[in-house]
Coordinates of C-alpha atoms in Angstrom, one line a residue:
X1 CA -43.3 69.1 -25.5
X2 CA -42.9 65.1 -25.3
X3 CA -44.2 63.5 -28.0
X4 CA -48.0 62.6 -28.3
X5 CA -49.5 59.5 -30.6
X6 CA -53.2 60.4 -30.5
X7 CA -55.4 62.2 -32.6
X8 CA -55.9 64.4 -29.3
X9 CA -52.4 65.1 -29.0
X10 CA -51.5 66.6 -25.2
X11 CA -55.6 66.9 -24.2
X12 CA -55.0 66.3 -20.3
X13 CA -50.8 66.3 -20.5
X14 CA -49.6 66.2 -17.1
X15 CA -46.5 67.2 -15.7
X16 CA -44.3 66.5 -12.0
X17 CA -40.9 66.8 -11.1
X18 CA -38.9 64.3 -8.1
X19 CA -35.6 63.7 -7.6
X20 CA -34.0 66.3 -10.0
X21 CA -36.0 64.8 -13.2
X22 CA -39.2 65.8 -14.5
X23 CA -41.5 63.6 -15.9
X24 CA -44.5 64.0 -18.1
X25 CA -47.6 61.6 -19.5
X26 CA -49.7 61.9 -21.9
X27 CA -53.3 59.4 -22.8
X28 CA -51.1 55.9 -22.1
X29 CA -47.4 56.5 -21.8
X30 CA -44.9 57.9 -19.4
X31 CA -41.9 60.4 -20.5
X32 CA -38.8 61.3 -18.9
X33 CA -37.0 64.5 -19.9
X34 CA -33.6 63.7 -20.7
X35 CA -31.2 67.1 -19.2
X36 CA -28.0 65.9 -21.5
X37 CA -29.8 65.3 -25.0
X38 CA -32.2 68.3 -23.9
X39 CA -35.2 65.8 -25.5
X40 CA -37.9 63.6 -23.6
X41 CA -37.4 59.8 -23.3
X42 CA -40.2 57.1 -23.0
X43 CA -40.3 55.3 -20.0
X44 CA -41.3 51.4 -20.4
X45 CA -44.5 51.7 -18.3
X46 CA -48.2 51.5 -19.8
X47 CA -50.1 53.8 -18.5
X48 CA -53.7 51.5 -18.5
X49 CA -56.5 52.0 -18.9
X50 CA -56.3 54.9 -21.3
X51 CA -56.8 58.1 -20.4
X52 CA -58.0 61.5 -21.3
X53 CA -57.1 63.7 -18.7
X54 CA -54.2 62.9 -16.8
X55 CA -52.6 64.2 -13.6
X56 CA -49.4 64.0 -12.2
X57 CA -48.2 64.1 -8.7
X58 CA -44.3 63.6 -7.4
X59 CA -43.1 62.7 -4.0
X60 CA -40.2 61.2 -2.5
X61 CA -39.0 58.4 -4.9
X62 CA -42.3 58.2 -6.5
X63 CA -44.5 59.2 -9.1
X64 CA -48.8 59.0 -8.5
X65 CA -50.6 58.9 -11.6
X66 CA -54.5 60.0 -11.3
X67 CA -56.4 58.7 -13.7
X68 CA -59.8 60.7 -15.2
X69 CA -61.8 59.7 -17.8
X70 CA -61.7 58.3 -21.1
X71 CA -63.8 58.3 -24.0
X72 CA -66.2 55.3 -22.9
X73 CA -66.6 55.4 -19.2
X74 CA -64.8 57.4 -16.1
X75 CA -61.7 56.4 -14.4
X76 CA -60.9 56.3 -11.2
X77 CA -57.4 55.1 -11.2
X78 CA -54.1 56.3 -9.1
X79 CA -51.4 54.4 -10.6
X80 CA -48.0 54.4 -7.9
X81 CA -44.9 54.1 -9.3
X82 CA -41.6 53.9 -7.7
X83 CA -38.9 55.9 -10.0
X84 CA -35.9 53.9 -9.4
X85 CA -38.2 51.6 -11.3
X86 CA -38.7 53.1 -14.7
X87 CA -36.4 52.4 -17.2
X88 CA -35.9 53.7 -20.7
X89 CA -38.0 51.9 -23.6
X90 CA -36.3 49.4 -25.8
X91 CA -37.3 52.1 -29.2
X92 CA -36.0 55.1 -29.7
X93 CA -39.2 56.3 -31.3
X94 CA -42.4 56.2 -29.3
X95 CA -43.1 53.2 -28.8
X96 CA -46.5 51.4 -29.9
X97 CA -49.4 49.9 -28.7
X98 CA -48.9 45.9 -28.2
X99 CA -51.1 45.5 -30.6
X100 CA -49.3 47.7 -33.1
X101 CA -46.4 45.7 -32.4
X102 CA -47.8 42.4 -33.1
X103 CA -47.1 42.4 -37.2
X104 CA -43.1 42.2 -36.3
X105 CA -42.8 39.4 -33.6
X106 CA -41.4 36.2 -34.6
X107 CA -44.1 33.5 -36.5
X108 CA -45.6 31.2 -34.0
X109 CA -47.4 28.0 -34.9
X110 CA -50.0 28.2 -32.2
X111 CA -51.0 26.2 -29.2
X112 CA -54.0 24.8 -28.1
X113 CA -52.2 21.9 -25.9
X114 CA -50.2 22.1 -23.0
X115 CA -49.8 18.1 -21.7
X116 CA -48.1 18.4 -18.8
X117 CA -45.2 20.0 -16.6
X118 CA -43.4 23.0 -18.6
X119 CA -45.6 22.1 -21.6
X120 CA -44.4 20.1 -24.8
X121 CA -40.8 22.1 -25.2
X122 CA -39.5 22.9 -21.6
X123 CA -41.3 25.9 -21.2
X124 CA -41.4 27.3 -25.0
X125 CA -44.9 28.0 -26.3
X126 CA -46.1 28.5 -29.7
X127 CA -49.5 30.4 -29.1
X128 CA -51.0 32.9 -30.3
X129 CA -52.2 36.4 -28.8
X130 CA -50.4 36.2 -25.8
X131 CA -51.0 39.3 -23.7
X132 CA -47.9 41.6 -23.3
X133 CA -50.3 43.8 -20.5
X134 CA -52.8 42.7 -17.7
X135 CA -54.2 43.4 -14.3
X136 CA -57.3 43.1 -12.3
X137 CA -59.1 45.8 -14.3
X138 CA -57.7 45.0 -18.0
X139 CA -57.1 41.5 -19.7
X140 CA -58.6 39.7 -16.9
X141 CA -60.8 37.0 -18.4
X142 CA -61.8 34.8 -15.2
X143 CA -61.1 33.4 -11.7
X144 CA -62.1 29.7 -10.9
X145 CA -61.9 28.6 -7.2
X146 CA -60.5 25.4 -7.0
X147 CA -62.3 22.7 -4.5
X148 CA -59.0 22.4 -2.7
X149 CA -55.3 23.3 -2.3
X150 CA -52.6 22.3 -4.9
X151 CA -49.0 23.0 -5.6
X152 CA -49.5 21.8 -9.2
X153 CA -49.9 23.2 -12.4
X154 CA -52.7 23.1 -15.2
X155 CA -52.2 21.2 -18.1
X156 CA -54.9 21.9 -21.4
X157 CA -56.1 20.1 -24.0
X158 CA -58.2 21.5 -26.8
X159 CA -60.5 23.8 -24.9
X160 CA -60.2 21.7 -21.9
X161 CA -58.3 23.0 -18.5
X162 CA -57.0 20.2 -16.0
X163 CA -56.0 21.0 -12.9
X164 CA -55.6 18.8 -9.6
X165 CA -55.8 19.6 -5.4
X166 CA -56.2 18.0 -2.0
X167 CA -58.6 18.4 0.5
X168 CA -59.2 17.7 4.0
X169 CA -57.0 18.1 7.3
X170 CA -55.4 14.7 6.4
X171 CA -55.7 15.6 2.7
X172 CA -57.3 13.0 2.5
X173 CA -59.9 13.9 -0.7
X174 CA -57.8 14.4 -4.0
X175 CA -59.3 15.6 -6.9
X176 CA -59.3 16.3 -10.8
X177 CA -61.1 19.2 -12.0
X178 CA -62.1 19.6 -16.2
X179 CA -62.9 23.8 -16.9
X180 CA -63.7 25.1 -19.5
X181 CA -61.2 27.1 -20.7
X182 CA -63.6 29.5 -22.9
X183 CA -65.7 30.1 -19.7
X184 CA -63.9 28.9 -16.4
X185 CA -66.8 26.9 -15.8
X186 CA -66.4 23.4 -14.3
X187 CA -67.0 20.3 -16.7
X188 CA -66.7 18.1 -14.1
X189 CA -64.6 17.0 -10.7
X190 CA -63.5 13.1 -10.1
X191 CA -62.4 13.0 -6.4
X192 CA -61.0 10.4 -4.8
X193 CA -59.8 9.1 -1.4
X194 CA -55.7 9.2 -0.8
X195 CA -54.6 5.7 0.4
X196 CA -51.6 7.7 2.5
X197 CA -53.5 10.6 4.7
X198 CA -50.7 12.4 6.0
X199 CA -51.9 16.0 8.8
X200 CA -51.5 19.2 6.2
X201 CA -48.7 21.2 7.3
X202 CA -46.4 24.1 5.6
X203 CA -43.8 21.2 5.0
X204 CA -45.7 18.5 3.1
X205 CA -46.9 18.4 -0.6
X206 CA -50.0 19.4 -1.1
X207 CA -51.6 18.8 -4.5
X208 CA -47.9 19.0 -6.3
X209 CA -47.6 16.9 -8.8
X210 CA -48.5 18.2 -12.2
X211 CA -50.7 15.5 -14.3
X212 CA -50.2 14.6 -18.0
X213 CA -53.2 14.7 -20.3
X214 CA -53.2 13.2 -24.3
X215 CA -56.0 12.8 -27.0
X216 CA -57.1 10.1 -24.8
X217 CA -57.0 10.4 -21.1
X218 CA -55.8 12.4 -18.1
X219 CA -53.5 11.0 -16.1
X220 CA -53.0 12.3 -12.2
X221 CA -50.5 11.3 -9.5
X222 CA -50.8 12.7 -5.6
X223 CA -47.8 13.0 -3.2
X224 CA -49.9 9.5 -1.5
X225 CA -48.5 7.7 -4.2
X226 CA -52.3 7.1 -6.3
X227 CA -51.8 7.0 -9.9
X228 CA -54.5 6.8 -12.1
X229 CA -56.5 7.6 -15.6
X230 CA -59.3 9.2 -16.8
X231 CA -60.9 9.5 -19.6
X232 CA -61.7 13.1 -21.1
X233 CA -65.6 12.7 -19.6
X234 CA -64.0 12.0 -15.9
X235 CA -64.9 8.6 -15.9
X236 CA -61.8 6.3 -14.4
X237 CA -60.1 3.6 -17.0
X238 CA -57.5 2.6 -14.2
X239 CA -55.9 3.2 -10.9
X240 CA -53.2 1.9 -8.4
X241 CA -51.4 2.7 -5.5
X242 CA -48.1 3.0 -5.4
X243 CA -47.9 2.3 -1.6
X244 CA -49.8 -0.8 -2.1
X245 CA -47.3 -2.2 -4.8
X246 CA -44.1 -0.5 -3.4
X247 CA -44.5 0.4 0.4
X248 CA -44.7 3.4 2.3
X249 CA -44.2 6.9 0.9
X250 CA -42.1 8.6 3.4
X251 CA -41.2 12.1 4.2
X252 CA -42.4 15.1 2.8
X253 CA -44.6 12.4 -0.2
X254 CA -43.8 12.6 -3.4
X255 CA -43.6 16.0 -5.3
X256 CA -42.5 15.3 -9.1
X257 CA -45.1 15.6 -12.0
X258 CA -45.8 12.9 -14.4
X259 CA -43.3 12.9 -18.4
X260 CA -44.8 11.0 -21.0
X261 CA -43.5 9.9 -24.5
X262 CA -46.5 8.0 -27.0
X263 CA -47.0 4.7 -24.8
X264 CA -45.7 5.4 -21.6
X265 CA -45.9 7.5 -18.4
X266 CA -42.9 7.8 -16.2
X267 CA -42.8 9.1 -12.7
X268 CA -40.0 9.7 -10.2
X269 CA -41.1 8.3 -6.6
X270 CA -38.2 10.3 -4.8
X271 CA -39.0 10.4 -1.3
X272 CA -37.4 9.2 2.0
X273 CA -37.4 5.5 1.7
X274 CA -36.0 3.6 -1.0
X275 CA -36.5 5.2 -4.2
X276 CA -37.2 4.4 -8.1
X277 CA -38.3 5.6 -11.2
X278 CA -41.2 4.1 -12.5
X279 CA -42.2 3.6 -16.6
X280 CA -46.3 2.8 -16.1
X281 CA -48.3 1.4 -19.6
X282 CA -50.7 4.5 -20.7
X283 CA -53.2 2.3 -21.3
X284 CA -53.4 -0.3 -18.8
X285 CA -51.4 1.1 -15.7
X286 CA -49.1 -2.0 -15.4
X287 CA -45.6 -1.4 -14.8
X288 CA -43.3 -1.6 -17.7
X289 CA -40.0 -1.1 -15.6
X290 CA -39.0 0.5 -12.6
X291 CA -35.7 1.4 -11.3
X292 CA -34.4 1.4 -8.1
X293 CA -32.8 4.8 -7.3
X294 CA -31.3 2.7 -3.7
X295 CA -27.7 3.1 -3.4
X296 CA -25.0 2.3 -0.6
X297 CA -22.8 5.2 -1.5
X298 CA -25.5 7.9 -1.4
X299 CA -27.9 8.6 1.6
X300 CA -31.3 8.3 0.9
X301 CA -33.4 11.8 0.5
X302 CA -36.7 13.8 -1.1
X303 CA -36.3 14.8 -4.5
X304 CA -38.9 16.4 -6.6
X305 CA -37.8 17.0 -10.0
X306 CA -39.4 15.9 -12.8
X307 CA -38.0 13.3 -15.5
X308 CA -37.7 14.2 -19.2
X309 CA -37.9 12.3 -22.4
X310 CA -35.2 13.2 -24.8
X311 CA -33.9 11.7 -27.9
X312 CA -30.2 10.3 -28.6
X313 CA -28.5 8.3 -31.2
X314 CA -29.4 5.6 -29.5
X315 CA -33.3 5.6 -28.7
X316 CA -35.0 7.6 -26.3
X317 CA -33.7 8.6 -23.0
X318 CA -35.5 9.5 -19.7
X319 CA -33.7 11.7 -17.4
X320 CA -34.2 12.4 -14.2
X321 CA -31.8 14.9 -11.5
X322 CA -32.3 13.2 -8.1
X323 CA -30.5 14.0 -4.9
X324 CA -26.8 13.7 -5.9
X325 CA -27.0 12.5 -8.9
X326 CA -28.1 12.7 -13.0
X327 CA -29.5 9.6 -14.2
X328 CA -30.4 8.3 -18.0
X329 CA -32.5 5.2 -18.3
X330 CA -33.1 3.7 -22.0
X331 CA -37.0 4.5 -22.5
X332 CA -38.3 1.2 -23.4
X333 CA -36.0 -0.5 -21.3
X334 CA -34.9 0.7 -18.4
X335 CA -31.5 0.3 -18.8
X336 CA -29.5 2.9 -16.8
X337 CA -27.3 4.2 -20.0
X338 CA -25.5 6.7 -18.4
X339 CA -25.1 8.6 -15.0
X340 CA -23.1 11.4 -13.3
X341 CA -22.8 12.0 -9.8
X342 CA -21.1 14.4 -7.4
X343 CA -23.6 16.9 -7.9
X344 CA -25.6 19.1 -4.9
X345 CA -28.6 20.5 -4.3
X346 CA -30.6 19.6 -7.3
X347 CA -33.5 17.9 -6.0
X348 CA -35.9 20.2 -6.7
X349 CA -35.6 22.4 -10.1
X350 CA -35.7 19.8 -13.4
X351 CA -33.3 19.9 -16.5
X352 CA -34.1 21.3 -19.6
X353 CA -33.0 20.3 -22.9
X354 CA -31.7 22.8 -25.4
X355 CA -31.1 21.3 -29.1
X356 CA -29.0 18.9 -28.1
X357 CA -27.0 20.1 -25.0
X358 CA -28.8 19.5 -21.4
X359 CA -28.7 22.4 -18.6
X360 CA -29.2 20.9 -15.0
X361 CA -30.1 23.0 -12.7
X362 CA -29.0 23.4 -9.1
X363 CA -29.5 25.5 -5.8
X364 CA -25.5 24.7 -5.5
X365 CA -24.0 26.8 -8.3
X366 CA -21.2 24.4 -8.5
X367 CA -23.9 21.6 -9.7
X368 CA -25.4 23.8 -12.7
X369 CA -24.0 22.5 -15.4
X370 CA -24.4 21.3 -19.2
X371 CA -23.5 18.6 -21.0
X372 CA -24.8 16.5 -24.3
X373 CA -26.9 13.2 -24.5
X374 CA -24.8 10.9 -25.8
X375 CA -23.0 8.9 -23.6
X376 CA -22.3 6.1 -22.0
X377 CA -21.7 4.9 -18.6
X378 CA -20.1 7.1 -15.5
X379 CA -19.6 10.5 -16.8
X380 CA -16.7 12.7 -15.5
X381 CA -15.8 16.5 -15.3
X382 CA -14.2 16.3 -19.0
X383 CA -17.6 15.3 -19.8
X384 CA -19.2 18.4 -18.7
X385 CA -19.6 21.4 -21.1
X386 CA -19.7 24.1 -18.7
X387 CA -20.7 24.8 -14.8
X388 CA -22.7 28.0 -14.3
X389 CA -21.0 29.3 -11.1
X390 CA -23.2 32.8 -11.5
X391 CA -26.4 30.8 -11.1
X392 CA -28.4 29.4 -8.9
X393 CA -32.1 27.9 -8.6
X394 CA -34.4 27.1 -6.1
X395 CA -37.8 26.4 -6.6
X396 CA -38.5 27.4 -10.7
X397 CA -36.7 25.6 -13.5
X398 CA -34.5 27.1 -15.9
X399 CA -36.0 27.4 -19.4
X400 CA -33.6 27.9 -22.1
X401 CA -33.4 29.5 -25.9
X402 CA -31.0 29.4 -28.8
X403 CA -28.4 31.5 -27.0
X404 CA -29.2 31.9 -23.5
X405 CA -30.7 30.1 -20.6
X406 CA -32.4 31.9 -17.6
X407 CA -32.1 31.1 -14.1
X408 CA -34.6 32.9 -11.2
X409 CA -33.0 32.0 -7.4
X410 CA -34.3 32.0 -4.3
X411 CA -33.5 35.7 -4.0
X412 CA -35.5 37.0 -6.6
X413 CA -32.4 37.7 -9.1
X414 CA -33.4 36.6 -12.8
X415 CA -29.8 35.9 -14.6
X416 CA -29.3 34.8 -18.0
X417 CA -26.3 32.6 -19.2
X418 CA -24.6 32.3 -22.4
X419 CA -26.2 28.6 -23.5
X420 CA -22.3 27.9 -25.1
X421 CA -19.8 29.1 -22.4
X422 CA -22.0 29.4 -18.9
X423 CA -20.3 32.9 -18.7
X424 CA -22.9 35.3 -17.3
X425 CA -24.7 37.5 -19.4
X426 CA -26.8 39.4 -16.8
X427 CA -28.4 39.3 -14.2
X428 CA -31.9 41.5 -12.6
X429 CA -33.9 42.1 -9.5
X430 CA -37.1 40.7 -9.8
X431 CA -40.2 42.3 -8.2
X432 CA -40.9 38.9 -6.1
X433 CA -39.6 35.4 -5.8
X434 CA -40.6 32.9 -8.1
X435 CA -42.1 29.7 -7.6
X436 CA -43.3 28.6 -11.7
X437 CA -40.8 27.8 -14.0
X438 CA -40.9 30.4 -16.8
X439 CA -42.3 30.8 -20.5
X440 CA -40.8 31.6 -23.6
X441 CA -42.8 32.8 -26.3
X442 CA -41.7 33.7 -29.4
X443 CA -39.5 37.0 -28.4
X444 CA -41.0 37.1 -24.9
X445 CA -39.9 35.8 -21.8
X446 CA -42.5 35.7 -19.0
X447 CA -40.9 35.4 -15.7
X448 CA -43.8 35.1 -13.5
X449 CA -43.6 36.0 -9.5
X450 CA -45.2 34.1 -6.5
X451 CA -46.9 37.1 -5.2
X452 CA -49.0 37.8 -8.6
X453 CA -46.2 40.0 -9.9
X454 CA -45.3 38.9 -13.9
X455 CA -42.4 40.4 -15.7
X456 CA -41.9 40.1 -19.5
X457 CA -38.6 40.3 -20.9
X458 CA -37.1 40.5 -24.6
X459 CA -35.3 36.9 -25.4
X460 CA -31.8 37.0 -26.0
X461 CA -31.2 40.6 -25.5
X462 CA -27.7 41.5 -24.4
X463 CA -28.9 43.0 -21.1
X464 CA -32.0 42.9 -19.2
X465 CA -35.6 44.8 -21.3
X466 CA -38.3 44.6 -19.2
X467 CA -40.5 45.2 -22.0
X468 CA -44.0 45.1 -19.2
X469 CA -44.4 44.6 -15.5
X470 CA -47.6 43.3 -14.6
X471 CA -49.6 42.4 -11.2
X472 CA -52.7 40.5 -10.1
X473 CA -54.2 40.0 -6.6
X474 CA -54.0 36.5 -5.4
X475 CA -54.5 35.7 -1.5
X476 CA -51.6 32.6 -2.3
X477 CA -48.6 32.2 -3.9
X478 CA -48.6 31.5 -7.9
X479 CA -46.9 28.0 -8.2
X480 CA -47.7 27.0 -12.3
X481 CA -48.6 28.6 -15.1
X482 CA -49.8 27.6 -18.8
X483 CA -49.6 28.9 -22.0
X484 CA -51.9 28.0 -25.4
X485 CA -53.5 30.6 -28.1
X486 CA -55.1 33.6 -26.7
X487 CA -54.4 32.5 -22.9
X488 CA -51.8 32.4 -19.7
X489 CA -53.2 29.9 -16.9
X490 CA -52.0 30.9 -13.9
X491 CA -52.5 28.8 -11.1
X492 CA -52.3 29.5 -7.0
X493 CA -53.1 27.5 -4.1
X494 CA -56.7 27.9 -4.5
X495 CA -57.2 29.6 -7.6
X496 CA -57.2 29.1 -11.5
X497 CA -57.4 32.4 -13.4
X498 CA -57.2 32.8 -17.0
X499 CA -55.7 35.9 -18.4
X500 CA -56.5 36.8 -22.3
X501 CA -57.4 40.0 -24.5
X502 CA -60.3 42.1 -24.1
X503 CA -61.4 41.2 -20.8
X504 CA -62.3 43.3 -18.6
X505 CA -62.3 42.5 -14.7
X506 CA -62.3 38.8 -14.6
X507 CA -65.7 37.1 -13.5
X508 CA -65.9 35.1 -10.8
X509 CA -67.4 31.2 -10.8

């Protein structure tokens, strides 16, 4: 019989058999009976909520699982699942409950900040109590409905969620929302009027920049160019226009989220016109430096990538991939230090700094690449670690760890590369297309899909572990996500939903 790991042993086992295999579950877990070995194998697939009495029905491809009751309440739960789908667990034992499992992950620090765009390490995050498992029914802790639409993500700060969105036919009402992350109650809403009302279609931003928050204020940008701070009550402590001060935002408006080191905000205005990056005083909103991204020998175009502070020997750099080309700029300067050009299609995903080797990403595989920090002046090919030719990116950014760095295309297709060589490690079908960048934690990668769908996979592993698939229903696509102790953030075009242990069924504000 397969194996059981309940006091009530095989109380409601059921059984089916499709496509030549026959498959068995017991309270919470699927099984597999292997012909060669002559044994049963678990499947990686939780079967939630638990169950007493279980019933199995085959058909063509696919498995139903009917759930009936448990020990608490009745069930009434069919669970589809499509066989070519299920894939042996990582253990050779039966495997344990998440929670079981907790005791030999790696040792986080914990998170209650998440500042702005990919967090404060590129996508890593040290919190606690992540959930391995969720879905509408189980883990669910709340839905907020946003005021508006937005292509941004949230951004936390000690309790506090931040999230941004347009409204209007024009979009021309932006706003800042405070929840409480505990609740997913609003705190409170500054809205403002967009000096730049441009008609909504599928083809402008809408709400995309991500903003920045500190111990001190919040800090938004919208695709119109206003730029402003507020203080953790919502009350404003500065604003400008960067239309006013620089001229018209043209195209599509601008699309990349706001870096910050102690002092300083910097924001890449990349849009049709001439170009720049800008280095903005926290606490004042007067322009430190700004530098013109204008160049004869490169035709102007939209990019929406985000800039990123990183150390060097020789102060702190901000780098920023813009259409064609990878510039560094000295911090408190300006001072363009070094810069590479040649490269294609990397106006959208952002770089992402691993120790001390940067990846840049690229929907043109030729243009993923790595190389280190330190330089100076025009780089060349012999400056270049490696070019990923097995990967490309579209919309997500890569996030990297200490021997791989993941890649999701516009296809679907997660692929991991070897951080050192570039060689290709592996690659896997995704249930969706991804729009958010994805999250490392600890020994976890979440690779999260636009259609709800989130994957978790082990870090590092020398082939693909799907370790849990899991799905929630959202009317719009999923376009950020943030992690911090005992929370994922995930945020649609309407929607801000926590996800978080224990809950059951989400509650709706």
């Amino acid at each position: 019989m397969p194996p059981t790991r309940s006091a009530v042993g095989g109380v409601g086992l059921g059984m089916a058999a499709t496509g030549g295999a026959l498959y068995a579950s017991n309270l919470n877990q699927l099984f597999r009976l292997d012909p060669d070995e002559r044994a049963w194998r678990a499947l990686a697939y939780d079967v939630s909520p638990t169950r007493v009495y279980n019933e199995l029905v085959g058909g063509p491809g696919t498995l139903h699982i009917v759930g009936g009751a448990s020990g608490r309440r009745t069930h009434a739960v069919v669970d589809r699942v499509e066989v070519a789908s299920l894939r042996p667990s990582d253990v050779v034992e039966v495997p344990r409950r998440p929670e079981e499992m907790a005791a030999d992950r790696p040792v986080l620090a914990g998170e209650q900040r998440w500042p702005g765009f990919r967090g404060p390490a590129y996508g890593h995050s040290q919190a606690f109590d992540l959930p391995l498992v969720w879905s509408d029914e189980r883990n669910l802790a709340w839905r907020y409905p946003i005021g508006g639409y937005g292509q941004s993500s949230p951004v936390v700060w000690d309790g506090t969620v931040f999230v941004t969105a347009i409204d209007g036919p024009l979009r021309e009402t932006q706003m800042v929302d405070a929840v409480d992350l505990e609740t997913g109650a609003l705190l409170w809403r500054h809205a403002l009027p967009s000096t730049h009302p441009v008609e909504v279609t599928d083809v402008v931003a809408r709400g995309s920049p991500t903003p920045w928050v500190d111990a001190e204020r919040v800090y938004y940008l919208f695709e119109s160019g206003d730029l402003g701070a507020l203080d953790h009550a919502g009350e404003p402590v500065w604003s400008r226009s960067l239309k006013a001060d620089y001229g018209e935002i043209e195209g599509y408006g601008l699309g990349s989220s706001l870096a910050a080191n102690a002092e300083t905000l910097f924001d890449l205005a990349g849009h049709e016109g001439p170009s720049y990056l800008l280095a903005v005083d926290k606490a004042t909103g007067k322009t430190r430096w700004k530098a013109d991204h204008r160049r004869a020998d490169r035709p102007l175009r939209s990019s929406w990538t985000t800039p990123i502070v990183v150390p060097s020997d020789a102060g702190e750099l901000v780098v920023v991939s813009i259409t064609g080309m990878l510039d560094a700029h000295d911090a408190e300067s300006g001072e363009r230090v070094w810069w590479l050009d040649g490269l294609s299609g990397n106006r959208i995903p952002s770089p992402v700094l691993a120790g001390r080797r940067l990846v840049v990403p690229a929907m043109d595989s030729r243009s993923n690449l790595a190389l280190s920090v330190e330089h100076r002046g025009r780089l060349l090919d012999e400056h270049v670690f490696w070019r990923g030719r097995y990967a490309t990116t579209s919309m997500s950014s890569p996030v990297a760890t200490g021997e791989a760095v993941y890649f999701t295309n516009s296809r679907g297709v997660l692929r991991s590369l070897d951080l050192g060589s570039g060689e290709s490690r592996w690659a896997t079908r995704l249930a969706s297309v991804t729009s958010a960048t994805p999250i490392v934690n600890g020994d976890r990668l979440y690779v999260f899909g636009a259609d709800g769908t989130t994957s978790v996979f082990a870090v590092d592993a020398a082939e693909p572990i799907e370790l849990a698939r899991n799905t929630l229903r959202v009317s719009e696509r999923v376009y950020g996500v943030a992690a911090v102790d005992g929370a994922l953030l995930f945020r649609t075009g309407r929607e801000l939903i926590r996800i978080g242990h224990g809950s059951t069924g989400g509650t709706q504000r």
